[in-house]
Coordinates of C-alpha atoms in Angstrom, one line a residue:
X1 CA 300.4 13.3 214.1
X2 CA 302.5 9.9 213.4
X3 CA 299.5 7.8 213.8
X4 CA 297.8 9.7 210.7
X5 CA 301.4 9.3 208.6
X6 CA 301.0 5.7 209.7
X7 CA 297.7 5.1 208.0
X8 CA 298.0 7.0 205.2
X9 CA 301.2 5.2 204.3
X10 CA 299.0 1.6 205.0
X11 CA 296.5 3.5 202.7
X12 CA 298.7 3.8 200.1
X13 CA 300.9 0.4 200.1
X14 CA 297.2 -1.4 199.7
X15 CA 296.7 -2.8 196.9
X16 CA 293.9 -1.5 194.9
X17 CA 290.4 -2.4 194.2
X18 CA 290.9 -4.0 190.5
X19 CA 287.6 -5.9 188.4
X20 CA 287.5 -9.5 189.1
X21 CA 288.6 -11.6 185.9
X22 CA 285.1 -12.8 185.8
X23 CA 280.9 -11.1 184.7
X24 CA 278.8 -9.8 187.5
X25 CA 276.2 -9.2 184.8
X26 CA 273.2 -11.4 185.1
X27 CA 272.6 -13.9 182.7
X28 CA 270.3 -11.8 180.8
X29 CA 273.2 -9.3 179.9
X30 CA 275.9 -12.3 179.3
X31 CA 273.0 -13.8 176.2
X32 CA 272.1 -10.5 174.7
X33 CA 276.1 -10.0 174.5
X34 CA 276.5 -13.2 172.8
X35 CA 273.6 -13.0 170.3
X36 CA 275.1 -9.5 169.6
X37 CA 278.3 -11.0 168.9
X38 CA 276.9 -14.2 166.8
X39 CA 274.7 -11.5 164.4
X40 CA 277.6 -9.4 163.6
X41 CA 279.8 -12.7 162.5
X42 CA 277.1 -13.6 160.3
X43 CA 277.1 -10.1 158.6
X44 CA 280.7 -10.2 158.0
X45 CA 280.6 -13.7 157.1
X46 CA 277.7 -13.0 154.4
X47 CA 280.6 -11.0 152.7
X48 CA 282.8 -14.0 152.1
X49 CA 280.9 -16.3 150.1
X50 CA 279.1 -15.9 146.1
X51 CA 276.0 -14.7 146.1
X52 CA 273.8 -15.4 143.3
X53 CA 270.6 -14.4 144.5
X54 CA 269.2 -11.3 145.9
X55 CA 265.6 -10.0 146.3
X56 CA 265.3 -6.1 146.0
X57 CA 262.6 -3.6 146.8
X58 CA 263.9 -0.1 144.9
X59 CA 261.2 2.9 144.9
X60 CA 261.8 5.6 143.2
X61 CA 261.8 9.1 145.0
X62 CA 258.9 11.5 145.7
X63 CA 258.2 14.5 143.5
X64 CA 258.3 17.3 145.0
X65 CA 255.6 19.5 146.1
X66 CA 254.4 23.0 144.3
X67 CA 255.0 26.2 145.9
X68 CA 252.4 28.3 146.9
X69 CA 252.9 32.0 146.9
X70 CA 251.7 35.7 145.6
X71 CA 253.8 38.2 144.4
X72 CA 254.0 41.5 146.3
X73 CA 256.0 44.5 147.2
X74 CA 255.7 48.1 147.3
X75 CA 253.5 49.8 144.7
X76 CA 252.8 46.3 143.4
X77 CA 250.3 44.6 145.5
X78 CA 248.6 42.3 143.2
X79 CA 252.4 41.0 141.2
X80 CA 249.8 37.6 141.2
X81 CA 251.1 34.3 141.6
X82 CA 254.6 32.6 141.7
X83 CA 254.6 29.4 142.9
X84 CA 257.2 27.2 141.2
X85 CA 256.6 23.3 140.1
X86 CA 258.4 21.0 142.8
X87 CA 261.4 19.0 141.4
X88 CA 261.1 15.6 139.7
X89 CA 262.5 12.2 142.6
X90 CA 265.1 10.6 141.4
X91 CA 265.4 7.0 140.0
X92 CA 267.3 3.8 141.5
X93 CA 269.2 2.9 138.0
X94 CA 271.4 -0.4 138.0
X95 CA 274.8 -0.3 136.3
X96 CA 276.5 -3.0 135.0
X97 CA 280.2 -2.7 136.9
X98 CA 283.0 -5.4 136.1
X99 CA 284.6 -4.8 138.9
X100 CA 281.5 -6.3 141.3
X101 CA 282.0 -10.3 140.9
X102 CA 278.9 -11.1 144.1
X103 CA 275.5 -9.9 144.7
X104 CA 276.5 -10.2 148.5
X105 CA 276.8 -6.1 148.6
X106 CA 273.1 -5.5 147.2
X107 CA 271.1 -4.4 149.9
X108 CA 267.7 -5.7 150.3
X109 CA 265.8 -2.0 150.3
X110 CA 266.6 1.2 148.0
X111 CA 265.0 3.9 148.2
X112 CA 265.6 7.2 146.0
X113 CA 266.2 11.1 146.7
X114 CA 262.8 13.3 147.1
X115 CA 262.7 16.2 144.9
X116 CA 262.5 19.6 146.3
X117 CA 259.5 22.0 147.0
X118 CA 258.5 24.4 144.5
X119 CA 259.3 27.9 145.9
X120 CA 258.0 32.0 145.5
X121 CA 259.4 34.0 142.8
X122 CA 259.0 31.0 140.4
X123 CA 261.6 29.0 141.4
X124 CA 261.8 25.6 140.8
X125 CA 262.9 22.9 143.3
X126 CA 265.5 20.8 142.7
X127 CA 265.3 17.3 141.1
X128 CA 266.2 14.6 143.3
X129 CA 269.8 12.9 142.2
X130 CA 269.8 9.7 140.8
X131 CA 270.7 6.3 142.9
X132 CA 272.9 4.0 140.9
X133 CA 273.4 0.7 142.3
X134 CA 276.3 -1.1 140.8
X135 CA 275.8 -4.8 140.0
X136 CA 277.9 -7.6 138.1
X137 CA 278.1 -8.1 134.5
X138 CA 275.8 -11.3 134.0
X139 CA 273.1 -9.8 136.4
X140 CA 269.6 -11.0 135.3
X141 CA 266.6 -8.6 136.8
X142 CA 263.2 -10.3 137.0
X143 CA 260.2 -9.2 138.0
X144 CA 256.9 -11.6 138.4
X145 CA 259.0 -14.1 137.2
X146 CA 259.9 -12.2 133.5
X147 CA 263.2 -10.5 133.0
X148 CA 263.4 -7.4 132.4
X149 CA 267.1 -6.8 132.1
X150 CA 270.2 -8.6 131.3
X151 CA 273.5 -7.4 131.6
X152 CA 275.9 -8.4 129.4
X153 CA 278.4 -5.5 128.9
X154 CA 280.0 -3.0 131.4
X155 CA 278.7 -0.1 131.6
X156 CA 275.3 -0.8 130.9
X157 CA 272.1 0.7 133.0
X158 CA 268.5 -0.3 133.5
X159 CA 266.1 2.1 135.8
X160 CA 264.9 0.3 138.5
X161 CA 262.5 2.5 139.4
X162 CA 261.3 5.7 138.6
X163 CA 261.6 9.1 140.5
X164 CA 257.6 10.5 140.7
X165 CA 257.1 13.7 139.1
X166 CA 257.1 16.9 140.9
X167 CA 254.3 18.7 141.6
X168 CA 252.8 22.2 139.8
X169 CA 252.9 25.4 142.3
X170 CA 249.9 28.0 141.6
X171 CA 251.9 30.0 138.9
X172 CA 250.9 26.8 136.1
X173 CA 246.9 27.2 137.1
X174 CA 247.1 31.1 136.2
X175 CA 244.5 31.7 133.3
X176 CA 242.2 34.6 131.9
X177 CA 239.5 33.0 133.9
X178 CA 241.6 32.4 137.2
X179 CA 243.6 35.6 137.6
X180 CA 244.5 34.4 141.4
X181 CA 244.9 30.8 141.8
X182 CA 245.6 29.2 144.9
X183 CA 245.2 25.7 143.5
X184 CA 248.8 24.0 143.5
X185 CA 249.5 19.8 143.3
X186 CA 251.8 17.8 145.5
X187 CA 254.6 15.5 144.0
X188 CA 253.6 11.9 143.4
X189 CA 255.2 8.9 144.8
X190 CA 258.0 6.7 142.9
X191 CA 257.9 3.8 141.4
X192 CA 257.3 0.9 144.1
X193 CA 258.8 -2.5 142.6
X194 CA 260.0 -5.7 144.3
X195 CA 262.8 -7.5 142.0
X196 CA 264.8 -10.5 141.6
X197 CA 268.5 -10.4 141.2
X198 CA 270.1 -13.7 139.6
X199 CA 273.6 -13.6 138.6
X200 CA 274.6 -15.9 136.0
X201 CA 278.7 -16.1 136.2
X202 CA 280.5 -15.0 133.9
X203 CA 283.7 -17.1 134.5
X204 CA 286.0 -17.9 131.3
X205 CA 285.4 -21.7 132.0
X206 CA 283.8 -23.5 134.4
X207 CA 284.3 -27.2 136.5
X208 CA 281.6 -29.6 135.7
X209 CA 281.8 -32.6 137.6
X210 CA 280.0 -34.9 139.8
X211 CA 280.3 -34.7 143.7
X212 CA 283.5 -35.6 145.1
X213 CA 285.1 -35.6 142.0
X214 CA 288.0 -33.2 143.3
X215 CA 286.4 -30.0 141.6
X216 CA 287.3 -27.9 144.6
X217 CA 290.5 -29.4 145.5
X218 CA 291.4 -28.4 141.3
X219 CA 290.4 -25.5 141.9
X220 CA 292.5 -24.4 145.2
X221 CA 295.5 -26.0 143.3
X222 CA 295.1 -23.4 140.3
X223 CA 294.4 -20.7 142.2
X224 CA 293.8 -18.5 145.4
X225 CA 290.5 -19.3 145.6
X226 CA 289.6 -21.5 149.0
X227 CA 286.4 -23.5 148.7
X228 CA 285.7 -26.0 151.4
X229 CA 287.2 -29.4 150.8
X230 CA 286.1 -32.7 152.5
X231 CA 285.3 -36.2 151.9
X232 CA 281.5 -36.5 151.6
X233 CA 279.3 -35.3 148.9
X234 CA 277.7 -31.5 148.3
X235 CA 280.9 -29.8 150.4
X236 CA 280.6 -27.1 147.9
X237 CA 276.8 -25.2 148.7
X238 CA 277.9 -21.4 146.9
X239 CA 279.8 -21.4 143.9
X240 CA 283.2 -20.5 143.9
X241 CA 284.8 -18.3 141.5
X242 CA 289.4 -18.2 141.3
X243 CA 291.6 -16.4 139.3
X244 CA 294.5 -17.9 137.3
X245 CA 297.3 -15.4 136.7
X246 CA 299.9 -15.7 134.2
X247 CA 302.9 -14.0 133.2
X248 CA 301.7 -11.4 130.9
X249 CA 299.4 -10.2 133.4
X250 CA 296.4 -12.4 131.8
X251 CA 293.7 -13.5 134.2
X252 CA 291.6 -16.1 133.6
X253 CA 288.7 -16.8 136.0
X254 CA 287.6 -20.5 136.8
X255 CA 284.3 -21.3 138.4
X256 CA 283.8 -24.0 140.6
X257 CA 279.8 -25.3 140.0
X258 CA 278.3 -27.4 142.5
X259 CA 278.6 -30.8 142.1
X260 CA 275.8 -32.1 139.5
X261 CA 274.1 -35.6 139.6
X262 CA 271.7 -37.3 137.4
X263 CA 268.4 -35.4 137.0
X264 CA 269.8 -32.0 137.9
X265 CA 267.6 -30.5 135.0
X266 CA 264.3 -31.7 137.0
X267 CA 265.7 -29.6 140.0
X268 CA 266.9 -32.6 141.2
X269 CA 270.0 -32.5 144.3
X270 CA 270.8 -28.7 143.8
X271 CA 269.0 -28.6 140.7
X272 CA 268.7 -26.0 138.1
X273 CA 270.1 -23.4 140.7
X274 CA 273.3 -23.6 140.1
X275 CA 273.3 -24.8 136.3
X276 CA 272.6 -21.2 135.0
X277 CA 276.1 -20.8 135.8
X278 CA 277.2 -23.2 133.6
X279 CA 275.4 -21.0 130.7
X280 CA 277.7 -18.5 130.1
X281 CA 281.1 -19.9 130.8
X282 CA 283.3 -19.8 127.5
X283 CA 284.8 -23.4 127.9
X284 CA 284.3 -26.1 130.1
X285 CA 286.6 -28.6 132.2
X286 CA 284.6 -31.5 133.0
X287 CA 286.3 -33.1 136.3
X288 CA 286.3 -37.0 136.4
X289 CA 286.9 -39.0 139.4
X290 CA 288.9 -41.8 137.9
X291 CA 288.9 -44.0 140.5
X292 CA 285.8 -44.9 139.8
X293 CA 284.8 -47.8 137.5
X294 CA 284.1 -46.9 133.9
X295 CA 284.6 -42.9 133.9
X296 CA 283.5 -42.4 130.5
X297 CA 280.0 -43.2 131.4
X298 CA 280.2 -39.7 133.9
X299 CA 281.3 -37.8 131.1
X300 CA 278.0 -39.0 129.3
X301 CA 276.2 -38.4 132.2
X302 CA 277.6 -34.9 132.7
X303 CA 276.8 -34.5 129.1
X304 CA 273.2 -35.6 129.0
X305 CA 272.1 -33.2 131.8
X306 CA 273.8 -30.0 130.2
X307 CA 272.2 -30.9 127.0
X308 CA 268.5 -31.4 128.8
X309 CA 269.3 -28.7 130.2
X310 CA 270.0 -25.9 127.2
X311 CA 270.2 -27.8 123.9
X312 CA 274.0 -26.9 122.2
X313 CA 275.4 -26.4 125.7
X314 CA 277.4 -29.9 126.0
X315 CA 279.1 -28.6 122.6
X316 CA 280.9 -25.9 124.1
X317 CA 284.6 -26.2 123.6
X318 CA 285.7 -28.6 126.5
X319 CA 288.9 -30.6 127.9
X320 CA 288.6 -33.6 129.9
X321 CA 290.4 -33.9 133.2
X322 CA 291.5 -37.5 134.8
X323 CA 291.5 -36.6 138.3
X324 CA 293.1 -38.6 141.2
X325 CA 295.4 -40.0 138.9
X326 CA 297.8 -40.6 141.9
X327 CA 295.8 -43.9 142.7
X328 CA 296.6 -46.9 141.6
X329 CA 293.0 -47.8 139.8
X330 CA 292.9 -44.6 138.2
X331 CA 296.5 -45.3 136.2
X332 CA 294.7 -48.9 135.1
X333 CA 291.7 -46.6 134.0
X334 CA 293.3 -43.5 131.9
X335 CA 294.1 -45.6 128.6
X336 CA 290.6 -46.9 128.7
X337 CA 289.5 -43.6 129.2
X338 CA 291.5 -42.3 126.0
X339 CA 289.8 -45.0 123.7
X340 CA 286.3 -44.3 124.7
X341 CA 286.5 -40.5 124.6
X342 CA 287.1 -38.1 121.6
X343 CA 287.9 -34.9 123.6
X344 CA 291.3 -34.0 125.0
X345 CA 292.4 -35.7 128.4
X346 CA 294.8 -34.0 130.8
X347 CA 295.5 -36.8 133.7
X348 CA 296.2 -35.0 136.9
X349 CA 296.2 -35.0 140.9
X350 CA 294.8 -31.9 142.2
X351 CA 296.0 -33.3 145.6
X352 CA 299.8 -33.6 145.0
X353 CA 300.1 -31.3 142.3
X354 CA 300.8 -34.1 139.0
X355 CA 300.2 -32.6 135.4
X356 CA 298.8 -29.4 136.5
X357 CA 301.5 -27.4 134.3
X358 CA 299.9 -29.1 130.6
X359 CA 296.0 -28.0 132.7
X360 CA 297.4 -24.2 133.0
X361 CA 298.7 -24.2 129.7
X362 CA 295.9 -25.7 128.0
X363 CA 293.6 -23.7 129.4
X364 CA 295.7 -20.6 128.3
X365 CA 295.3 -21.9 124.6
X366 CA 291.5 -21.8 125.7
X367 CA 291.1 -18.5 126.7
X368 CA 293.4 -17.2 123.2
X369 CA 291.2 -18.8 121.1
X370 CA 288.2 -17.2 122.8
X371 CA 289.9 -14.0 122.9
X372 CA 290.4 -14.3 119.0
X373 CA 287.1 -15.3 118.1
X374 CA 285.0 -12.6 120.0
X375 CA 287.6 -10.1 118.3
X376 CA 287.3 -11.5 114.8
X377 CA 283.2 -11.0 115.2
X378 CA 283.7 -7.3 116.8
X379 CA 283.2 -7.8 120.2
X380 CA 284.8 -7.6 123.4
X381 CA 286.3 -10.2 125.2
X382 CA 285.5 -10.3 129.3
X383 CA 288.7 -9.8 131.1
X384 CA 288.6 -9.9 134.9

């Protein structure tokens, strides 16, 4: 009929039913949505920064059971037992890995793979694989405060926990006296351990400075490394860790410490936290503000709380850098500087880029020497 052509053709020229741009949800859906949303950007932000610190429960995997059988088929009723022993769990090792340079992938639980069960015809079960879990070079592990492993080269392993052992099937408890045991032993539990992961970096050298002093700024000029710059004191929580790349294809990794003040070694401002790092750095740039009045005395200062921190660590081979130096009191303040300091100085402006050519090649001649003088005593050097 033509009315029916009629509305089926208004039927199809309506527009259709579309979502409106905005939620019908209640308000109950429209929070759990945004608390799901802020918890995943703090996972994938907990990936970006160092991480020096991590707290670990490892247990070590169950043994396990014994089997519990008796032999028997035709025209051999009494074959007597043949229970196999249960397989061994296996341990959470750490390995030292030189490619890891953060704690920030360590997991907070590990646990390790059971063993199998025992089974008839004395067969043994299967002993659970191990669980490595790779950590950086420079990892300290503590337990009750102690350590209990430092890793200092690649390659290097500590078990974590140990795998329980498996347990005996009936077959082991066969004897003159017993001729049909049916007594057999479950696996026993792993190792249950809560430990302390504290890495100490192992940067080539490493920027010592006061707050403010332009340590970060230094370091974003040098490098691709992006720590947070501002102007107020204690910008720079995590440490920061960049890479200087040469020519040759030599890397040399420059650590950005949180800024020190006076009576850091009594835990004072960010306290001892963040000195550990300082331990194991081969040279050390100590960053000057030299816009400030007197800048020698920072240097002391600087020096004083290394030393009362570990004694012998101000004397690790060092360079002094003038920062700032595009300021007008900080030119007046560089000669001065040179008379009442022994060390090298290397005036610079992290900010517009002044000088930073005699830093990169300075700190080339460095890393050489260090290179040298760990192969002259038979060791190897850490390359990143």
């Amino acid at each position: 009929a033509p009315w029916r052509a009629a509305l089926l053709g208004a039927a199809l020229a309506a527009p259709r039913c579309r979502p409106p741009p905005f939620s019908t949800t209640g308000a109950r859906g429209a929070k759990s949505r945004r608390l799901a949303q802020k918890r995943a950007l703090t996972e994938r932000q907990l990936t970006r920064y160092f991480v020096d610190h991590r707290k670990v429960r490892v247990v070590g995997g169950q043994g396990g059971g014994g089997g519990h059988s008796f032999y028997s088929e035709p025209r051999k009723e009494f074959g007597g037992p043949d229970g196999g022993n249960g397989g061994d769990g296996g341990h959470v090792i750490f390995k030292a890995d030189r490619q890891m340079k953060s704690l920030s992938s360590i997991l907070p639980f590990y646990q390790g793979f059971h063993g199998e069960r025992g089974g008839s015809k004395n067969c043994y079960g299967a002993n659970g694989a191990y669980m490595y879990v790779k950590v950086p070079v420079g990892t300290l592990v503590k337990e009750d405060g102690r350590v209990v492993a430092d890793f200092t080269q690649h390659g290097e392993e500590y078990i974590a926990a140990y795998g329980g052992a498996g347990g005996k099937g009936n077959r082991f408890f066969l004897s003159n006296e017993n001729r049909a045991p049916t007594f057999f032993t479950p696996g026993e539990p792993g190792q249950d351990r809560v430990l302390h992961l504290e890495l100490k970096t192992t940067a080539h050298a490493g920027l010592v400075g006061f707050p403010n002093a332009g340590k970060s700024s230094l370091l974003r000029a040098i490098s691709n490394a992006k720590p947070a710059v501002a102007a107020y004191p204690f910008t720079t929580l995590n440490p920061h860790v960049g890479i200087v790349h040469y020519e040759d294809y030599e890397q040399v990794a420059v650590a950005d410490i949180p800024g020190l003040i006076r009576g850091a070694h009594q835990n004072r401002g960010l306290g001892m936290a963040f000195l550990r790092h300082i331990e194991r750095c081969r040279f050390l740039l100590y960053v000057l503000d030299m816009s400030e009045s007197q800048p020698w005395i920072q240097l002391q200062d600087l020096k004083y709380e290394l030393e009362q921190y570990k004694k012998g660590l101000s004397t690790i081979p060092c360079v002094v850098i003038g920062n700032k130096i595009d300021l007008a009191q900080s030119r007046i303040n560089l000669p001065l500087l040179k008379e009442q300091v022994g060390e090298r100085v290397i005036a610079l402006s992290a900010l517009t880029g002044d000088n930073l050519e005699e830093l990169l090649l300075h700190l080339r001649e460095l890393y050489d020497n260090y290179v040298k003088t760990e192969q002259s005593q038979g060791k190897s050097p850490v390359k990143w």
